[in-house]
PDB file of C-alpha atoms in Angstrom:
ATOM      1  CA  UNK H  13      36.483 -17.058  36.108  1.00 47.00           C
ATOM      2  CA  UNK H  14      33.928 -18.261  33.780  1.00 51.00           C
ATOM      3  CA  UNK H  15      32.111 -16.109  31.272  1.00 52.00           C
ATOM      4  CA  UNK H  16      28.335 -15.502  31.225  1.00 52.00           C
ATOM      5  CA  UNK H  17      26.433 -17.450  28.650  1.00 55.00           C
ATOM      6  CA  UNK H  18      25.362 -15.338  25.568  1.00 51.00           C
ATOM      7  CA  UNK H  19      21.749 -14.541  25.726  1.00 48.00           C
ATOM      8  CA  UNK H  20      19.432 -14.489  22.762  1.00 51.00           C
ATOM      9  CA  UNK H  21      17.395 -11.161  22.688  1.00 53.00           C
ATOM     10  CA  UNK H  22      13.574 -11.737  22.994  1.00 61.00           C
ATOM     11  CA  UNK H  23      11.666 -11.968  19.687  1.00 75.00           C
ATOM     12  CA  UNK H  24       9.791  -8.824  19.163  1.00 88.00           C
ATOM     13  CA  UNK H  25       5.945  -9.181  19.045  1.00 93.00           C
ATOM     14  CA  UNK H  26       3.023  -6.789  18.055  1.00 93.00           C
ATOM     15  CA  UNK H  27      -0.380  -6.644  19.686  1.00 95.00           C
ATOM     16  CA  UNK H  28      -3.370  -4.936  18.390  1.00 94.00           C
ATOM     17  CA  UNK H  29      -6.484  -4.784  20.715  1.00 95.00           C
ATOM     18  CA  UNK H  30     -10.169  -3.727  20.264  1.00 92.00           C
ATOM     19  CA  UNK H  31      -9.504  -1.097  22.663  1.00 93.00           C
ATOM     20  CA  UNK H  32      -7.768   1.407  20.364  1.00 89.00           C
ATOM     21  CA  UNK H  33      -9.017   4.484  18.447  1.00 89.00           C
ATOM     22  CA  UNK H  34     -10.901   3.459  15.272  1.00 90.00           C
ATOM     23  CA  UNK H  35     -10.813   5.481  12.139  1.00 91.00           C
ATOM     24  CA  UNK H  36     -12.793   8.760  12.434  1.00 93.00           C
ATOM     25  CA  UNK H  37     -15.676   9.717  10.301  1.00 93.00           C
ATOM     26  CA  UNK H  38     -13.777  12.264   8.448  1.00 94.00           C
ATOM     27  CA  UNK H  39     -10.883   9.973   7.796  1.00 93.00           C
ATOM     28  CA  UNK H  40     -13.391   7.239   6.515  1.00 94.00           C
ATOM     29  CA  UNK H  41     -15.069   9.686   4.280  1.00 95.00           C
ATOM     30  CA  UNK H  42     -11.656  11.027   2.871  1.00 92.00           C
ATOM     31  CA  UNK H  43     -10.724   7.544   2.002  1.00 92.00           C
ATOM     32  CA  UNK H  44     -14.013   6.880   0.376  1.00 94.00           C
ATOM     33  CA  UNK H  45     -13.787  10.088  -1.656  1.00 92.00           C
ATOM     34  CA  UNK H  46     -10.147   9.493  -2.775  1.00 88.00           C
ATOM     35  CA  UNK H  47     -11.169   5.973  -3.971  1.00 91.00           C
ATOM     36  CA  UNK H  48     -14.101   7.055  -5.803  1.00 90.00           C
ATOM     37  CA  UNK H  49     -12.183   9.963  -7.482  1.00 87.00           C
ATOM     38  CA  UNK H  50      -9.679   7.299  -8.648  1.00 87.00           C
ATOM     39  CA  UNK H  51     -12.662   5.417  -9.921  1.00 88.00           C
ATOM     40  CA  UNK H  52     -12.373   2.451  -7.394  1.00 90.00           C
ATOM     41  CA  UNK H  53     -15.897   2.013  -6.002  1.00 91.00           C
ATOM     42  CA  UNK H  54     -14.939   1.142  -2.414  1.00 93.00           C
ATOM     43  CA  UNK H  55     -18.208   0.426  -0.432  1.00 92.00           C
ATOM     44  CA  UNK H  56     -18.746   2.927   2.412  1.00 93.00           C
ATOM     45  CA  UNK H  57     -19.102  -0.191   4.693  1.00 91.00           C
ATOM     46  CA  UNK H  58     -15.552  -1.080   3.947  1.00 91.00           C
ATOM     47  CA  UNK H  59     -14.000   2.086   4.966  1.00 92.00           C
ATOM     48  CA  UNK H  60     -16.252   3.062   7.830  1.00 92.00           C
ATOM     49  CA  UNK H  61     -14.836   1.399  10.925  1.00 88.00           C
ATOM     50  CA  UNK H  62     -17.218   0.959  13.809  1.00 92.00           C
ATOM     51  CA  UNK H  63     -16.533  -2.540  15.438  1.00 93.00           C
ATOM     52  CA  UNK H  64     -12.994  -3.069  16.669  1.00 93.00           C
ATOM     53  CA  UNK H  65     -13.638  -6.658  17.700  1.00 95.00           C
ATOM     54  CA  UNK H  66     -14.825  -7.442  14.061  1.00 94.00           C
ATOM     55  CA  UNK H  67     -11.933  -5.680  12.485  1.00 93.00           C
ATOM     56  CA  UNK H  68      -9.304  -7.840  14.626  1.00 95.00           C
ATOM     57  CA  UNK H  69     -11.396 -10.951  13.772  1.00 96.00           C
ATOM     58  CA  UNK H  70     -11.232 -10.262  10.010  1.00 96.00           C
ATOM     59  CA  UNK H  71      -7.358  -9.414  10.176  1.00 97.00           C
ATOM     60  CA  UNK H  72      -7.059 -12.587  12.033  1.00 98.00           C
ATOM     61  CA  UNK H  73      -8.774 -14.603   9.509  1.00 97.00           C
ATOM     62  CA  UNK H  74      -6.735 -13.174   6.728  1.00 98.00           C
ATOM     63  CA  UNK H  75      -3.430 -13.597   8.347  1.00 98.00           C
ATOM     64  CA  UNK H  76      -4.200 -17.341   9.036  1.00 98.00           C
ATOM     65  CA  UNK H  77      -5.422 -17.894   5.400  1.00 98.00           C
ATOM     66  CA  UNK H  78      -2.445 -16.108   3.749  1.00 98.00           C
ATOM     67  CA  UNK H  79      -0.031 -17.933   6.144  1.00 98.00           C
ATOM     68  CA  UNK H  80      -1.741 -21.229   5.096  1.00 98.00           C
ATOM     69  CA  UNK H  81      -1.376 -20.409   1.331  1.00 98.00           C
ATOM     70  CA  UNK H  82       2.428 -20.038   2.060  1.00 97.00           C
ATOM     71  CA  UNK H  83       2.496 -16.154   1.927  1.00 98.00           C
ATOM     72  CA  UNK H  84       4.922 -14.162   3.981  1.00 97.00           C
ATOM     73  CA  UNK H  85       2.884 -12.430   6.531  1.00 98.00           C
ATOM     74  CA  UNK H  86       3.245 -11.846  10.404  1.00 97.00           C
ATOM     75  CA  UNK H  87       2.714 -15.097  12.388  1.00 97.00           C
ATOM     76  CA  UNK H  88      -0.344 -14.971  14.637  1.00 97.00           C
ATOM     77  CA  UNK H  89       0.971 -15.760  18.175  1.00 97.00           C
ATOM     78  CA  UNK H  90      -2.284 -15.472  20.174  1.00 97.00           C
ATOM     79  CA  UNK H  91      -5.945 -14.245  19.343  1.00 97.00           C
ATOM     80  CA  UNK H  92      -8.671 -14.105  21.926  1.00 97.00           C
ATOM     81  CA  UNK H  93     -11.217 -11.917  20.107  1.00 95.00           C
ATOM     82  CA  UNK H  94      -9.923  -8.708  21.944  1.00 96.00           C
ATOM     83  CA  UNK H  95      -6.264  -8.721  21.235  1.00 97.00           C
ATOM     84  CA  UNK H  96      -4.298 -10.046  18.322  1.00 97.00           C
ATOM     85  CA  UNK H  97      -0.611 -10.703  18.934  1.00 97.00           C
ATOM     86  CA  UNK H  98       1.655 -11.379  15.727  1.00 97.00           C
ATOM     87  CA  UNK H  99       5.537 -11.854  15.435  1.00 95.00           C
ATOM     88  CA  UNK H 100       7.630  -9.330  13.789  1.00 93.00           C
ATOM     89  CA  UNK H 101       8.572  -9.426  10.073  1.00 93.00           C
ATOM     90  CA  UNK H 102      11.263  -6.746   9.977  1.00 91.00           C
ATOM     91  CA  UNK H 103      11.491  -3.092   8.914  1.00 94.00           C
ATOM     92  CA  UNK H 104       9.190  -1.564   6.334  1.00 96.00           C
ATOM     93  CA  UNK H 105      10.218  -0.771   3.034  1.00 97.00           C
ATOM     94  CA  UNK H 106       9.372   2.787   3.627  1.00 96.00           C
ATOM     95  CA  UNK H 107      11.906   3.070   6.394  1.00 96.00           C
ATOM     96  CA  UNK H 108      14.589   1.425   4.384  1.00 96.00           C
ATOM     97  CA  UNK H 109      13.978   3.757   1.355  1.00 97.00           C
ATOM     98  CA  UNK H 110      14.096   6.754   3.723  1.00 96.00           C
ATOM     99  CA  UNK H 111      17.638   5.610   4.780  1.00 95.00           C
ATOM    100  CA  UNK H 112      19.031   4.815   1.396  1.00 95.00           C
ATOM    101  CA  UNK H 113      20.892   7.319  -0.698  1.00 95.00           C
ATOM    102  CA  UNK H 114      18.577   8.681  -3.411  1.00 95.00           C
ATOM    103  CA  UNK H 115      20.752   6.985  -6.388  1.00 93.00           C
ATOM    104  CA  UNK H 116      20.077   3.452  -4.724  1.00 95.00           C
ATOM    105  CA  UNK H 117      16.408   3.614  -4.103  1.00 96.00           C
ATOM    106  CA  UNK H 118      15.006   2.489  -7.593  1.00 97.00           C
ATOM    107  CA  UNK H 119      16.173  -1.077  -7.356  1.00 97.00           C
ATOM    108  CA  UNK H 120      14.336  -1.730  -4.094  1.00 97.00           C
ATOM    109  CA  UNK H 121      11.177   0.112  -5.403  1.00 97.00           C
ATOM    110  CA  UNK H 122      11.257  -2.050  -8.479  1.00 98.00           C
ATOM    111  CA  UNK H 123      11.693  -5.284  -6.538  1.00 97.00           C
ATOM    112  CA  UNK H 124       8.800  -4.489  -4.303  1.00 98.00           C
ATOM    113  CA  UNK H 125       6.440  -3.729  -7.190  1.00 98.00           C
ATOM    114  CA  UNK H 126       7.397  -7.051  -8.878  1.00 98.00           C
ATOM    115  CA  UNK H 127       6.822  -8.794  -5.577  1.00 98.00           C
ATOM    116  CA  UNK H 128       3.362  -7.424  -5.232  1.00 98.00           C
ATOM    117  CA  UNK H 129       2.592  -8.309  -8.955  1.00 98.00           C
ATOM    118  CA  UNK H 130       3.598 -12.030  -8.069  1.00 98.00           C
ATOM    119  CA  UNK H 131       1.420 -11.786  -4.794  1.00 98.00           C
ATOM    120  CA  UNK H 132      -1.475 -10.743  -7.174  1.00 98.00           C
ATOM    121  CA  UNK H 133      -0.843 -13.403  -9.741  1.00 98.00           C
ATOM    122  CA  UNK H 134      -1.278 -15.987  -6.980  1.00 98.00           C
ATOM    123  CA  UNK H 135      -4.710 -14.802  -6.565  1.00 97.00           C
ATOM    124  CA  UNK H 136      -4.296 -12.477  -3.418  1.00 98.00           C
ATOM    125  CA  UNK H 137      -4.922  -8.735  -2.616  1.00 98.00           C
ATOM    126  CA  UNK H 138      -3.697  -6.565   0.155  1.00 98.00           C
ATOM    127  CA  UNK H 139      -5.969  -3.567   0.601  1.00 95.00           C
ATOM    128  CA  UNK H 140      -3.316  -1.528   2.299  1.00 95.00           C
ATOM    129  CA  UNK H 141      -0.299  -1.840  -0.199  1.00 97.00           C
ATOM    130  CA  UNK H 142       1.429   1.439   0.712  1.00 96.00           C
ATOM    131  CA  UNK H 143       5.130   0.425   1.468  1.00 95.00           C
ATOM    132  CA  UNK H 144       4.839   1.273   5.063  1.00 96.00           C
ATOM    133  CA  UNK H 145       2.945  -2.051   5.198  1.00 97.00           C
ATOM    134  CA  UNK H 146       5.578  -3.937   3.322  1.00 97.00           C
ATOM    135  CA  UNK H 147       8.803  -5.291   4.898  1.00 96.00           C
ATOM    136  CA  UNK H 148      12.049  -6.718   3.385  1.00 95.00           C
ATOM    137  CA  UNK H 149      14.552  -8.651   5.205  1.00 91.00           C
ATOM    138  CA  UNK H 150      17.244  -8.884   2.516  1.00 89.00           C
ATOM    139  CA  UNK H 151      15.703 -12.011   1.127  1.00 90.00           C
ATOM    140  CA  UNK H 152      12.160 -11.667   0.863  1.00 94.00           C
ATOM    141  CA  UNK H 153       9.221  -9.335   1.205  1.00 97.00           C
ATOM    142  CA  UNK H 154       6.326  -9.743   3.754  1.00 97.00           C
ATOM    143  CA  UNK H 155       3.199  -7.844   4.032  1.00 98.00           C
ATOM    144  CA  UNK H 156       1.268  -6.600   7.302  1.00 97.00           C
ATOM    145  CA  UNK H 157      -1.873  -4.714   8.061  1.00 95.00           C
ATOM    146  CA  UNK H 158      -4.911  -6.450   6.593  1.00 96.00           C
ATOM    147  CA  UNK H 159      -7.965  -4.690   8.124  1.00 92.00           C
ATOM    148  CA  UNK H 160      -9.479  -3.371   4.961  1.00 92.00           C
ATOM    149  CA  UNK H 161     -12.611  -5.310   4.160  1.00 92.00           C
ATOM    150  CA  UNK H 162     -12.867  -4.902   0.219  1.00 94.00           C
ATOM    151  CA  UNK H 163     -13.601  -8.345  -0.777  1.00 92.00           C
ATOM    152  CA  UNK H 164     -16.023  -9.857  -1.533  1.00 88.00           C
ATOM    153  CA  UNK H 165     -17.685  -6.642  -2.080  1.00 89.00           C
ATOM    154  CA  UNK H 166     -15.497  -5.542  -4.896  1.00 93.00           C
ATOM    155  CA  UNK H 167     -14.040  -7.412  -7.869  1.00 95.00           C
ATOM    156  CA  UNK H 168     -10.578  -8.980  -7.253  1.00 96.00           C
ATOM    157  CA  UNK H 169      -8.944  -7.107 -10.354  1.00 96.00           C
ATOM    158  CA  UNK H 170     -10.371  -3.922  -9.303  1.00 95.00           C
ATOM    159  CA  UNK H 171      -8.903  -4.347  -5.456  1.00 97.00           C
ATOM    160  CA  UNK H 172      -5.459  -5.511  -7.187  1.00 97.00           C
ATOM    161  CA  UNK H 173      -5.488  -2.306  -9.299  1.00 97.00           C
ATOM    162  CA  UNK H 174      -6.174  -0.313  -6.087  1.00 96.00           C
ATOM    163  CA  UNK H 175      -3.238  -2.078  -4.309  1.00 97.00           C
ATOM    164  CA  UNK H 176      -0.790  -0.799  -7.159  1.00 98.00           C
ATOM    165  CA  UNK H 177      -2.163   2.802  -7.078  1.00 96.00           C
ATOM    166  CA  UNK H 178      -1.640   2.783  -3.113  1.00 96.00           C
ATOM    167  CA  UNK H 179       1.863   1.477  -3.576  1.00 97.00           C
ATOM    168  CA  UNK H 180       2.876   3.890  -6.253  1.00 97.00           C
ATOM    169  CA  UNK H 181       1.310   7.096  -4.622  1.00 95.00           C
ATOM    170  CA  UNK H 182       3.172   5.891  -1.349  1.00 96.00           C
ATOM    171  CA  UNK H 183       6.417   6.019  -3.236  1.00 97.00           C
ATOM    172  CA  UNK H 184       5.852   9.459  -4.938  1.00 96.00           C
ATOM    173  CA  UNK H 185       8.142  11.246  -2.603  1.00 96.00           C
ATOM    174  CA  UNK H 186      10.973   9.011  -3.549  1.00 97.00           C
ATOM    175  CA  UNK H 187      10.069   8.887  -7.118  1.00 97.00           C
ATOM    176  CA  UNK H 188       9.729  12.574  -7.874  1.00 96.00           C
ATOM    177  CA  UNK H 189      13.464  13.517  -7.502  1.00 96.00           C
ATOM    178  CA  UNK H 190      14.289  10.464  -9.895  1.00 97.00           C
ATOM    179  CA  UNK H 191      11.877  11.742 -12.480  1.00 97.00           C
ATOM    180  CA  UNK H 192       9.096   9.924 -14.729  1.00 97.00           C
ATOM    181  CA  UNK H 193      11.498   7.370 -15.839  1.00 98.00           C
ATOM    182  CA  UNK H 194      11.452   5.914 -12.422  1.00 98.00           C
ATOM    183  CA  UNK H 195       7.793   5.750 -12.266  1.00 98.00           C
ATOM    184  CA  UNK H 196       7.829   3.900 -15.529  1.00 98.00           C
ATOM    185  CA  UNK H 197      10.445   1.542 -14.157  1.00 98.00           C
ATOM    186  CA  UNK H 198       8.343   0.696 -11.242  1.00 98.00           C
ATOM    187  CA  UNK H 199       5.180   0.149 -13.401  1.00 98.00           C
ATOM    188  CA  UNK H 200       6.930  -2.142 -15.748  1.00 98.00           C
ATOM    189  CA  UNK H 201       8.406  -4.005 -12.840  1.00 98.00           C
ATOM    190  CA  UNK H 202       4.893  -4.763 -11.775  1.00 98.00           C
ATOM    191  CA  UNK H 203       3.996  -5.772 -15.358  1.00 98.00           C
ATOM    192  CA  UNK H 204       6.936  -8.136 -15.669  1.00 98.00           C
ATOM    193  CA  UNK H 205       6.554  -9.526 -12.271  1.00 98.00           C
ATOM    194  CA  UNK H 206       3.088 -11.036 -12.707  1.00 97.00           C
ATOM    195  CA  UNK H 207      -0.015 -11.063 -15.102  1.00 97.00           C
ATOM    196  CA  UNK H 208      -1.938  -8.026 -14.118  1.00 96.00           C
ATOM    197  CA  UNK H 209      -0.084  -5.782 -16.517  1.00 96.00           C
ATOM    198  CA  UNK H 210      -2.768  -5.235 -19.183  1.00 96.00           C
ATOM    199  CA  UNK H 211      -5.483  -4.524 -16.488  1.00 96.00           C
ATOM    200  CA  UNK H 212      -3.090  -1.888 -14.732  1.00 97.00           C
ATOM    201  CA  UNK H 213      -2.544  -0.335 -18.163  1.00 97.00           C
ATOM    202  CA  UNK H 214      -6.143  -0.271 -19.118  1.00 96.00           C
ATOM    203  CA  UNK H 215      -7.087   1.283 -15.774  1.00 96.00           C
ATOM    204  CA  UNK H 216      -4.311   3.927 -15.861  1.00 97.00           C
ATOM    205  CA  UNK H 217      -5.279   4.916 -19.342  1.00 96.00           C
ATOM    206  CA  UNK H 218      -8.929   5.353 -18.151  1.00 94.00           C
ATOM    207  CA  UNK H 219      -7.775   7.286 -15.097  1.00 93.00           C
ATOM    208  CA  UNK H 220      -5.132   9.622 -16.477  1.00 93.00           C
ATOM    209  CA  UNK H 221      -7.276  12.133 -18.250  1.00 91.00           C
ATOM    210  CA  UNK H 222      -9.134  12.843 -14.745  1.00 88.00           C
ATOM    211  CA  UNK H 223      -5.969  13.145 -12.859  1.00 86.00           C
ATOM    212  CA  UNK H 224      -4.407  15.490 -15.684  1.00 86.00           C
ATOM    213  CA  UNK H 225      -7.397  17.921 -15.421  1.00 85.00           C
ATOM    214  CA  UNK H 226      -6.736  18.150 -11.656  1.00 78.00           C
ATOM    215  CA  UNK H 227      -2.982  18.977 -12.500  1.00 79.00           C
ATOM    216  CA  UNK H 228      -4.298  21.628 -15.057  1.00 80.00           C
ATOM    217  CA  UNK H 229      -6.783  23.133 -12.478  1.00 79.00           C
ATOM    218  CA  UNK H 230      -4.151  23.466  -9.814  1.00 71.00           C
ATOM    219  CA  UNK H 231      -1.899  25.400 -12.055  1.00 74.00           C
ATOM    220  CA  UNK H 232      -4.218  28.407 -11.808  1.00 75.00           C
ATOM    221  CA  UNK H 233      -2.948  28.857  -8.362  1.00 71.00           C
ATOM    222  CA  UNK H 234       0.692  29.823  -7.671  1.00 68.00           C
ATOM    223  CA  UNK H 235       0.546  28.238  -4.266  1.00 69.00           C
ATOM    224  CA  UNK H 236      -0.653  24.939  -5.485  1.00 68.00           C
ATOM    225  CA  UNK H 237       1.238  24.905  -8.755  1.00 65.00           C
ATOM    226  CA  UNK H 238       4.553  25.034  -6.867  1.00 69.00           C
ATOM    227  CA  UNK H 239       3.706  22.628  -3.912  1.00 78.00           C
ATOM    228  CA  UNK H 240       5.568  19.662  -3.220  1.00 85.00           C
ATOM    229  CA  UNK H 241       2.482  17.307  -3.418  1.00 87.00           C
ATOM    230  CA  UNK H 242       1.606  18.525  -6.997  1.00 85.00           C
ATOM    231  CA  UNK H 243       5.223  18.276  -8.138  1.00 90.00           C
ATOM    232  CA  UNK H 244       5.227  14.589  -7.038  1.00 91.00           C
ATOM    233  CA  UNK H 245       1.664  14.032  -8.591  1.00 90.00           C
ATOM    234  CA  UNK H 246       2.957  15.487 -11.943  1.00 91.00           C
ATOM    235  CA  UNK H 247       5.954  13.146 -12.016  1.00 95.00           C
ATOM    236  CA  UNK H 248       3.788  10.122 -11.281  1.00 96.00           C
ATOM    237  CA  UNK H 249       1.479  11.102 -13.985  1.00 95.00           C
ATOM    238  CA  UNK H 250       4.136  11.510 -16.616  1.00 96.00           C
ATOM    239  CA  UNK H 251       5.547   8.142 -15.724  1.00 98.00           C
ATOM    240  CA  UNK H 252       1.859   6.634 -15.930  1.00 97.00           C
ATOM    241  CA  UNK H 253       1.458   8.268 -19.309  1.00 97.00           C
ATOM    242  CA  UNK H 254       4.646   6.810 -20.532  1.00 97.00           C
ATOM    243  CA  UNK H 255       3.461   3.274 -19.295  1.00 98.00           C
ATOM    244  CA  UNK H 256       0.226   3.521 -21.103  1.00 97.00           C
ATOM    245  CA  UNK H 257       2.194   4.580 -24.407  1.00 96.00           C
ATOM    246  CA  UNK H 258       4.505   1.773 -23.948  1.00 91.00           C
ATOM    247  CA  UNK H 259       2.081  -0.849 -24.638  1.00 81.00           C
TER     248      UNK H 259
END
């Protein structure tokens, strides 16, 4: 009796279409307010999504350009103006961090930070640099989700700093149990991984007093003062302060 031939599982693909919910007005406003609070002047037209086809076309354009530049992004398999189909690039860093034991998370976070720095040093920007939009396959990092139209309306250096803030805040829940030293390690990994360290340090030095005022004001409320979100923010702030002081 002959055995059946082994089969290769079909490659996973992902499809975005223009027939999907866009960012709500309130969500757009929240992103705009947060960006301006951290002194990143994101234009309203960049966060207010009203044309699904234009978003898909923009993301397609960015994916093609980044792939041509040798960057690791989802391969475009098909695009017809209404649907964008891309190949799979693996599990997100956020998902992998969730599965890792607490004591084993920092090396992966540092490596992701250094890789973002190298990406920036090559003249690129992400726009959605939370680690739910970064993958790791054991050999290389890759990036997905390029809908944010922040360029050319904003300076490249500003958008790159915004990338770092997005990444760092997306890591806050993993960093807080490890303490401010872990935040400092992630920021130093970014500094050592590329050329953006001085600009990042200057921006954080400018931003810190504003965030520290928020922390002090929240202390007036017992409910807010003991909240998980504020504990995470304070850990990030202490690590940021140590990074500025380490110049």
